Amino acid sequence: MIELKDITVSFGGVKPISGLTVTMGGRIQGLIGPNGAGKTTLLNVLSGFVTPVSGSITLFGENFGPVRAEARLENGITRSFQTPQVAADLTAADNIRVSFDSLGLSRADAHTQLTEVLALTGLTAQAEVMAGALDGYSLRMVEIARCLAAKPRLIMLDEPAAGLAADERARLMTLLKRLPDMGAQVLIIDHDFDLIGDLCDQVAVLDFGKLVASGPTQETLANPKVRAAYLGEDEEDAA
Amino acid sequence: MTATHIQDVTQSGGPTQPGFVKRMWRDNAGTIITLGLLITIVPFLPVYWIRVFTSMMAVAAAAQGVAILHERIGHVSLAGIGMMAVGGWIGLRVAHGLGLPFEINLLVAAIGAGAIGALLGLPGIRHKGLIFALVTLMFAAGLHVVVSSVGFPDGGSGFWGRVSGSQERAFMARPAVAQSDHAYFIYTTLIVTLAFGLTYAILKSSAGRAWAMIRAGDAVAKSAGVNMKAARFKAFFLAGALSGIGGCLMAGSIGQLDGRSFDALQSLLLYGLVIVAGPWSLAAALIAAFLYRVFPALLDSWGVDGDIAMIIFGIALIHAIVNAPRGIAGQLQDLSALISSKFGGAAR
């Protein structure tokens, strides 16, 4: 459960997010908005990379404002990046082991959990392949596996389906749909209306750093204000 | 706060990782073979060349430290040779002051230089790039002033351990098992090999994985829960310790050290040569040390002024930056792969 109250982010004179108050409680929660809406900035706020000038961040009932970015993983808050970010000179397995290192898991526990996470993400056969030699889909999976290795409460994915082929996208969606049953809330940022519509039970829509609408996915996506802000449709026509 | 656990996903089997020795061979076959060849061939060379190669091995340890800082955590250290002076000073001081076995001196020098390296790295926790490079260069320059004016310990009393008056300067004793030049070369090479092995083990440990994430980007490292300060601190300590080992081995080779050998420009040169060599590879340290110590001596022996090496190094650095970002080590690896594929193709 993500609760943001009166969040304002300022970069010099620019405010990509201004007075944002929103609660995002979907099992698979979508976050959409046109370019420049403040989606990635919000993700960076939730990750601890960006400190808002005002407002409060409550995750699962706990105040995360003062929690350092490095400490979020051990608190079950994980994320992926728009472009997959992995250590190219480590194997896929070693990229995932970093999470176990951070959590201080024993070698035996780490091995057991690594086996599980590799199987879950379909990376078992590529475990010892250098990440620099993996294809785009596998890199996405390595990132997601690194998140899953932390047994997350919240896994935030920034455009996880970008650049994937249709079959890869289908496999990704199958995996993501399983995550809430494993105890993780999923927050997906994407431009893809179809993906959000298929995956998310709740969606929040941002535009110019402000909340346009939030609620059940189909209802929200049909909202005239959302269609006007996101698809450029005339608000009255959309209504 | 505790994370809600993801329910178990029952799967049989697990990822099979090759054993450490197998991985070490796979990743460093060229380096291991080179070290083996050096140990086999160099002891049969004239004493002058044995000493040159002994010095090269000592510099290789320091070069490894420079390579780690550059390649693993993205910091430019221009104090590689300066940190050797630190290790040499500590080794000499402990040897003359306490008369301990050489191996203990070596260990103390490594730990002492590691600690000073970690302290020197403190600005590097917040500052990268030019600022940190300047900090290290100024440290090396300051150190050079100190060791040039005060000198290295040579059996005297007090903190500086300098002899005075007509008292004769003492030499640092070599290890009991390596009194001769050729035995000391083998000893030095084995110690450096051990240091490289330890470095490789660290690179494959949680510390090495943390460094790899830092190299991928601060944001990704933080999101993976990497303790950035601790990870960088470990890298600075390791780099300092490696230079300390190099400095102590150098002191053992000659018995005394001369402050004039630790000019800050030498640290700058070593950094440039590490880039030319290809710091991603453990072999880079050997290549850089060869260029630093053996190549100028070869030019001298051929009647060419050894200082010409500086011009060649400058051209090589430009070439490495523009055309060969993986350095000489990368080019050797590509050549090896080409030969392997040719022979493999012929075999088929």
CSV table of N, CA and C in Angstrom, one decimal, chain A residues 49 62 64 67 69-70 73-79 81 85-87 89-90 93-95 97-99 101-102 111 114-116 118-120 127-128 130 146 148 150-153 178 181-184, chain B residues 1-18 23 26-27 71-72 203-210 212-213 215-229:
chain,number,residue,atom,x,y,z
A,49,PHE,N,15.8,7.9,-4.2
A,49,PHE,CA,16.8,8.6,-5.0
A,49,PHE,C,16.6,10.1,-5.0
A,62,GLU,N,4.2,2.4,7.1
A,62,GLU,CA,5.4,2.9,7.7
A,62,GLU,C,5.9,4.1,7.0
A,64,PHE,N,8.4,6.1,5.2
A,64,PHE,CA,9.7,5.8,4.5
A,64,PHE,C,10.5,7.1,4.1
A,67,VAL,N,14.1,6.8,5.2
A,67,VAL,CA,14.8,5.6,4.9
A,67,VAL,C,15.7,5.8,3.7
A,69,ALA,N,18.1,5.2,0.4
A,69,ALA,CA,17.8,4.4,-0.8
A,69,ALA,C,18.4,3.0,-0.6
A,70,GLU,N,19.6,2.9,-0.1
A,70,GLU,CA,20.3,1.6,0.1
A,70,GLU,C,19.6,0.7,1.0
A,73,LEU,N,15.8,-1.9,0.1
A,73,LEU,CA,15.8,-3.3,-0.3
A,73,LEU,C,15.5,-4.2,0.9
A,74,GLU,N,16.2,-3.9,2.0
A,74,GLU,CA,16.0,-4.8,3.2
A,74,GLU,C,14.7,-4.6,3.8
A,75,ASN,N,14.0,-3.5,3.4
A,75,ASN,CA,12.7,-3.2,3.9
A,75,ASN,C,11.6,-3.7,2.8
A,76,GLY,N,12.1,-4.4,1.9
A,76,GLY,CA,11.2,-5.1,0.9
A,76,GLY,C,10.7,-4.1,-0.2
A,77,ILE,N,11.4,-3.0,-0.4
A,77,ILE,CA,11.1,-2.1,-1.5
A,77,ILE,C,12.1,-2.2,-2.6
A,78,THR,N,11.7,-2.7,-3.7
A,78,THR,CA,12.6,-2.9,-4.8
A,78,THR,C,12.1,-2.3,-6.1
A,79,ARG,N,13.0,-2.2,-7.1
A,79,ARG,CA,12.7,-1.6,-8.3
A,79,ARG,C,13.5,-2.1,-9.5
A,81,PHE,N,14.6,-0.7,-13.7
A,81,PHE,CA,14.8,0.6,-14.4
A,81,PHE,C,14.3,0.6,-15.8
A,85,GLN,N,19.2,-2.4,-15.9
A,85,GLN,CA,20.5,-2.0,-15.3
A,85,GLN,C,21.1,-3.2,-14.6
A,86,VAL,N,22.1,-3.8,-15.2
A,86,VAL,CA,22.8,-5.0,-14.6
A,86,VAL,C,24.3,-4.7,-14.7
A,87,ALA,N,25.0,-5.5,-13.9
A,87,ALA,CA,26.5,-5.5,-14.0
A,87,ALA,C,26.8,-6.4,-15.1
A,89,ASP,N,29.6,-7.4,-16.2
A,89,ASP,CA,30.7,-8.3,-16.0
A,89,ASP,C,30.5,-9.3,-14.9
A,90,LEU,N,29.2,-9.4,-14.5
A,90,LEU,CA,28.8,-10.5,-13.5
A,90,LEU,C,27.9,-11.4,-14.3
A,93,ALA,N,23.5,-15.0,-12.3
A,93,ALA,CA,23.3,-15.5,-10.9
A,93,ALA,C,24.0,-14.5,-10.0
A,94,ASP,N,25.2,-14.0,-10.3
A,94,ASP,CA,25.9,-13.1,-9.4
A,94,ASP,C,25.1,-11.7,-9.3
A,95,ASN,N,24.5,-11.3,-10.4
A,95,ASN,CA,23.7,-10.1,-10.4
A,95,ASN,C,22.5,-10.3,-9.4
A,97,ARG,N,22.6,-12.5,-6.8
A,97,ARG,CA,23.3,-12.7,-5.5
A,97,ARG,C,23.5,-11.4,-4.7
A,98,VAL,N,23.6,-10.3,-5.5
A,98,VAL,CA,23.9,-9.0,-4.8
A,98,VAL,C,22.8,-8.7,-3.8
A,99,SER,N,21.5,-9.1,-4.2
A,99,SER,CA,20.4,-8.9,-3.2
A,99,SER,C,20.6,-9.7,-2.0
A,101,ASP,N,23.5,-10.7,-0.8
A,101,ASP,CA,24.6,-10.1,0.0
A,101,ASP,C,24.1,-9.0,0.8
A,102,SER,N,23.2,-8.2,0.2
A,102,SER,CA,22.7,-7.0,0.9
A,102,SER,C,21.9,-7.4,2.1
A,111,HIS,N,21.6,-19.9,-1.8
A,111,HIS,CA,21.6,-20.9,-2.9
A,111,HIS,C,20.2,-21.4,-3.1
A,114,LEU,N,18.2,-18.6,-4.6
A,114,LEU,CA,18.6,-18.3,-5.9
A,114,LEU,C,18.0,-19.3,-6.9
A,115,THR,N,18.0,-20.6,-6.5
A,115,THR,CA,17.4,-21.6,-7.3
A,115,THR,C,15.9,-21.3,-7.6
A,116,GLU,N,15.2,-20.9,-6.6
A,116,GLU,CA,13.8,-20.6,-6.7
A,116,GLU,C,13.6,-19.4,-7.7
A,118,LEU,N,15.6,-18.1,-9.9
A,118,LEU,CA,16.0,-18.4,-11.3
A,118,LEU,C,14.9,-19.2,-12.0
A,119,ALA,N,14.4,-20.2,-11.3
A,119,ALA,CA,13.3,-21.0,-11.9
A,119,ALA,C,12.1,-20.1,-12.2
A,120,LEU,N,11.7,-19.3,-11.3
A,120,LEU,CA,10.6,-18.4,-11.4
A,120,LEU,C,10.7,-17.5,-12.6
A,127,ALA,N,22.1,-19.0,-15.8
A,127,ALA,CA,22.6,-18.6,-14.5
A,127,ALA,C,24.0,-18.2,-14.6
A,128,GLU,N,24.8,-18.9,-15.3
A,128,GLU,CA,26.3,-18.7,-15.3
A,128,GLU,C,26.7,-17.9,-16.6
A,130,MET,N,27.4,-14.5,-18.5
A,130,MET,CA,27.7,-13.1,-18.2
A,130,MET,C,26.5,-12.3,-18.6
A,146,ARG,N,16.5,-10.0,-9.4
A,146,ARG,CA,17.2,-9.3,-8.3
A,146,ARG,C,16.2,-8.7,-7.3
A,148,LEU,N,13.1,-9.9,-6.9
A,148,LEU,CA,12.4,-11.0,-6.2
A,148,LEU,C,13.2,-11.6,-5.1
A,150,ALA,N,14.9,-10.3,-3.0
A,150,ALA,CA,14.7,-9.6,-1.7
A,150,ALA,C,13.4,-9.9,-1.0
A,151,LYS,N,12.6,-10.9,-1.6
A,151,LYS,CA,11.3,-11.2,-1.1
A,151,LYS,C,10.5,-9.9,-0.8
A,152,PRO,N,10.3,-9.2,-1.9
A,152,PRO,CA,9.8,-7.8,-1.7
A,152,PRO,C,8.3,-7.7,-1.3
A,153,ARG,N,8.1,-6.6,-0.6
A,153,ARG,CA,6.7,-6.2,-0.3
A,153,ARG,C,6.2,-5.4,-1.5
A,178,ARG,N,1.6,-13.4,-11.2
A,178,ARG,CA,1.8,-14.4,-10.0
A,178,ARG,C,2.3,-13.7,-8.8
A,181,ASP,N,0.3,-12.9,-5.4
A,181,ASP,CA,0.0,-14.1,-4.6
A,181,ASP,C,1.2,-14.5,-3.8
A,182,MET,N,2.4,-14.0,-4.2
A,182,MET,CA,3.6,-14.3,-3.4
A,182,MET,C,3.9,-13.3,-2.4
A,183,GLY,N,3.0,-12.3,-2.2
A,183,GLY,CA,3.2,-11.3,-1.2
A,183,GLY,C,3.7,-10.0,-1.6
A,184,ALA,N,3.8,-9.8,-2.9
A,184,ALA,CA,4.4,-8.5,-3.4
A,184,ALA,C,3.4,-7.7,-4.1
B,1,MET,N,11.4,-3.3,10.7
B,1,MET,CA,10.5,-3.6,9.6
B,1,MET,C,10.9,-5.0,8.9
B,2,THR,N,10.0,-5.8,8.7
B,2,THR,CA,10.4,-7.0,8.0
B,2,THR,C,9.6,-7.2,6.7
B,3,ALA,N,10.3,-7.7,5.7
B,3,ALA,CA,9.6,-7.9,4.4
B,3,ALA,C,8.7,-9.1,4.5
B,4,THR,N,7.5,-9.0,3.8
B,4,THR,CA,6.7,-10.2,3.7
B,4,THR,C,7.3,-11.1,2.8
B,5,HIS,N,7.4,-12.4,3.2
B,5,HIS,CA,8.1,-13.4,2.4
B,5,HIS,C,7.3,-13.9,1.2
B,6,ILE,N,8.0,-13.9,0.1
B,6,ILE,CA,7.4,-14.6,-1.0
B,6,ILE,C,7.3,-16.1,-0.7
B,7,GLN,N,6.1,-16.6,-1.0
B,7,GLN,CA,6.0,-18.1,-0.7
B,7,GLN,C,7.0,-18.9,-1.6
B,8,ASP,N,7.3,-20.0,-1.0
B,8,ASP,CA,8.3,-20.9,-1.7
B,8,ASP,C,7.8,-21.3,-3.1
B,9,VAL,N,8.7,-21.3,-4.0
B,9,VAL,CA,8.4,-21.9,-5.3
B,9,VAL,C,9.3,-23.1,-5.4
B,10,THR,N,8.6,-24.3,-5.3
B,10,THR,CA,9.4,-25.5,-5.2
B,10,THR,C,10.0,-25.9,-6.6
B,11,GLN,N,11.2,-26.0,-6.6
B,11,GLN,CA,11.9,-26.4,-7.8
B,11,GLN,C,13.0,-27.4,-7.4
B,12,SER,N,13.3,-28.3,-8.3
B,12,SER,CA,14.4,-29.2,-8.0
B,12,SER,C,15.7,-28.7,-8.6
B,13,GLY,N,16.8,-29.1,-8.0
B,13,GLY,CA,18.1,-28.7,-8.6
B,13,GLY,C,18.5,-27.3,-8.3
B,14,GLY,N,19.6,-26.8,-8.8
B,14,GLY,CA,20.0,-25.4,-8.6
B,14,GLY,C,21.0,-25.0,-9.6
B,15,PRO,N,21.4,-23.7,-9.5
B,15,PRO,CA,22.4,-23.3,-10.5
B,15,PRO,C,23.8,-24.0,-10.2
B,16,THR,N,24.4,-24.5,-11.2
B,16,THR,CA,25.7,-25.1,-10.9
B,16,THR,C,26.8,-24.2,-11.3
B,17,GLN,N,27.6,-23.8,-10.4
B,17,GLN,CA,28.7,-22.9,-10.6
B,17,GLN,C,30.0,-23.7,-10.6
B,18,PRO,N,30.9,-23.4,-11.6
B,18,PRO,CA,32.2,-24.0,-11.6
B,18,PRO,C,32.9,-23.8,-10.4
B,23,ARG,N,37.2,-21.6,-12.2
B,23,ARG,CA,36.8,-20.3,-12.7
B,23,ARG,C,38.1,-19.4,-12.8
B,26,ARG,N,39.8,-20.3,-15.9
B,26,ARG,CA,39.1,-19.9,-17.1
B,26,ARG,C,39.2,-18.4,-17.3
B,27,ASP,N,39.2,-17.6,-16.2
B,27,ASP,CA,39.3,-16.2,-16.3
B,27,ASP,C,40.7,-15.6,-16.4
B,71,GLU,N,38.7,0.4,-12.3
B,71,GLU,CA,37.8,-0.5,-13.0
B,71,GLU,C,36.6,-0.9,-12.2
B,72,ARG,N,36.8,-1.1,-10.9
B,72,ARG,CA,35.7,-1.6,-10.1
B,72,ARG,C,34.8,-0.5,-9.5
B,203,LEU,N,37.1,-10.4,-5.8
B,203,LEU,CA,36.3,-9.9,-6.9
B,203,LEU,C,35.1,-10.9,-7.1
B,204,LYS,N,35.3,-12.1,-6.7
B,204,LYS,CA,34.2,-13.1,-6.9
B,204,LYS,C,33.3,-13.2,-5.6
B,205,SER,N,33.6,-12.4,-4.6
B,205,SER,CA,32.9,-12.4,-3.3
B,205,SER,C,31.8,-11.3,-3.3
B,206,SER,N,31.2,-11.2,-2.2
B,206,SER,CA,30.1,-10.2,-2.1
B,206,SER,C,30.7,-8.8,-2.4
B,207,ALA,N,32.0,-8.5,-1.9
B,207,ALA,CA,32.6,-7.2,-2.1
B,207,ALA,C,32.7,-7.0,-3.6
B,208,GLY,N,33.2,-8.0,-4.4
B,208,GLY,CA,33.4,-7.8,-5.8
B,208,GLY,C,32.1,-7.6,-6.5
B,209,ARG,N,31.0,-8.3,-6.1
B,209,ARG,CA,29.7,-8.1,-6.7
B,209,ARG,C,29.2,-6.7,-6.4
B,210,ALA,N,29.4,-6.2,-5.2
B,210,ALA,CA,29.0,-4.8,-4.8
B,210,ALA,C,29.8,-3.8,-5.7
B,212,ALA,N,30.9,-4.4,-8.7
B,212,ALA,CA,30.4,-4.5,-10.1
B,212,ALA,C,29.1,-3.7,-10.2
B,213,MET,N,28.3,-3.7,-9.1
B,213,MET,CA,27.0,-2.9,-9.2
B,213,MET,C,27.3,-1.5,-9.2
B,215,ARG,N,29.9,-0.1,-10.4
B,215,ARG,CA,30.3,0.2,-11.7
B,215,ARG,C,29.2,0.3,-12.7
B,216,ALA,N,28.1,-0.5,-12.5
B,216,ALA,CA,26.9,-0.4,-13.4
B,216,ALA,C,26.2,0.9,-13.1
B,217,GLY,N,26.3,1.5,-12.0
B,217,GLY,CA,25.7,2.8,-11.7
B,217,GLY,C,25.3,2.9,-10.2
B,218,ASP,N,25.5,4.1,-9.7
B,218,ASP,CA,25.1,4.3,-8.3
B,218,ASP,C,23.7,4.0,-8.0
B,219,ALA,N,22.8,4.4,-8.9
B,219,ALA,CA,21.3,4.1,-8.7
B,219,ALA,C,21.0,2.6,-8.6
B,220,VAL,N,21.6,1.9,-9.5
B,220,VAL,CA,21.3,0.4,-9.5
B,220,VAL,C,21.9,-0.2,-8.3
B,221,ALA,N,23.1,0.3,-7.9
B,221,ALA,CA,23.8,-0.3,-6.7
B,221,ALA,C,22.9,0.0,-5.5
B,222,LYS,N,22.5,1.2,-5.3
B,222,LYS,CA,21.6,1.5,-4.2
B,222,LYS,C,20.3,0.7,-4.2
B,223,SER,N,19.7,0.6,-5.3
B,223,SER,CA,18.5,-0.1,-5.4
B,223,SER,C,18.7,-1.6,-5.1
B,224,ALA,N,19.9,-2.1,-5.3
B,224,ALA,CA,20.2,-3.5,-4.9
B,224,ALA,C,20.7,-3.6,-3.5
B,225,GLY,N,20.6,-2.5,-2.7
B,225,GLY,CA,20.9,-2.5,-1.3
B,225,GLY,C,22.4,-2.5,-1.0
B,226,VAL,N,23.2,-2.1,-2.0
B,226,VAL,CA,24.7,-2.1,-1.7
B,226,VAL,C,25.0,-0.9,-0.8
B,227,ASN,N,25.8,-1.2,0.2
B,227,ASN,CA,26.2,-0.2,1.1
B,227,ASN,C,27.4,0.5,0.4
B,228,MET,N,27.2,1.7,-0.2
B,228,MET,CA,28.1,2.3,-1.0
B,228,MET,C,29.4,2.7,-0.3
B,229,LYS,N,29.2,3.2,0.9
B,229,LYS,CA,30.4,3.7,1.6
B,229,LYS,C,31.3,2.5,2.0
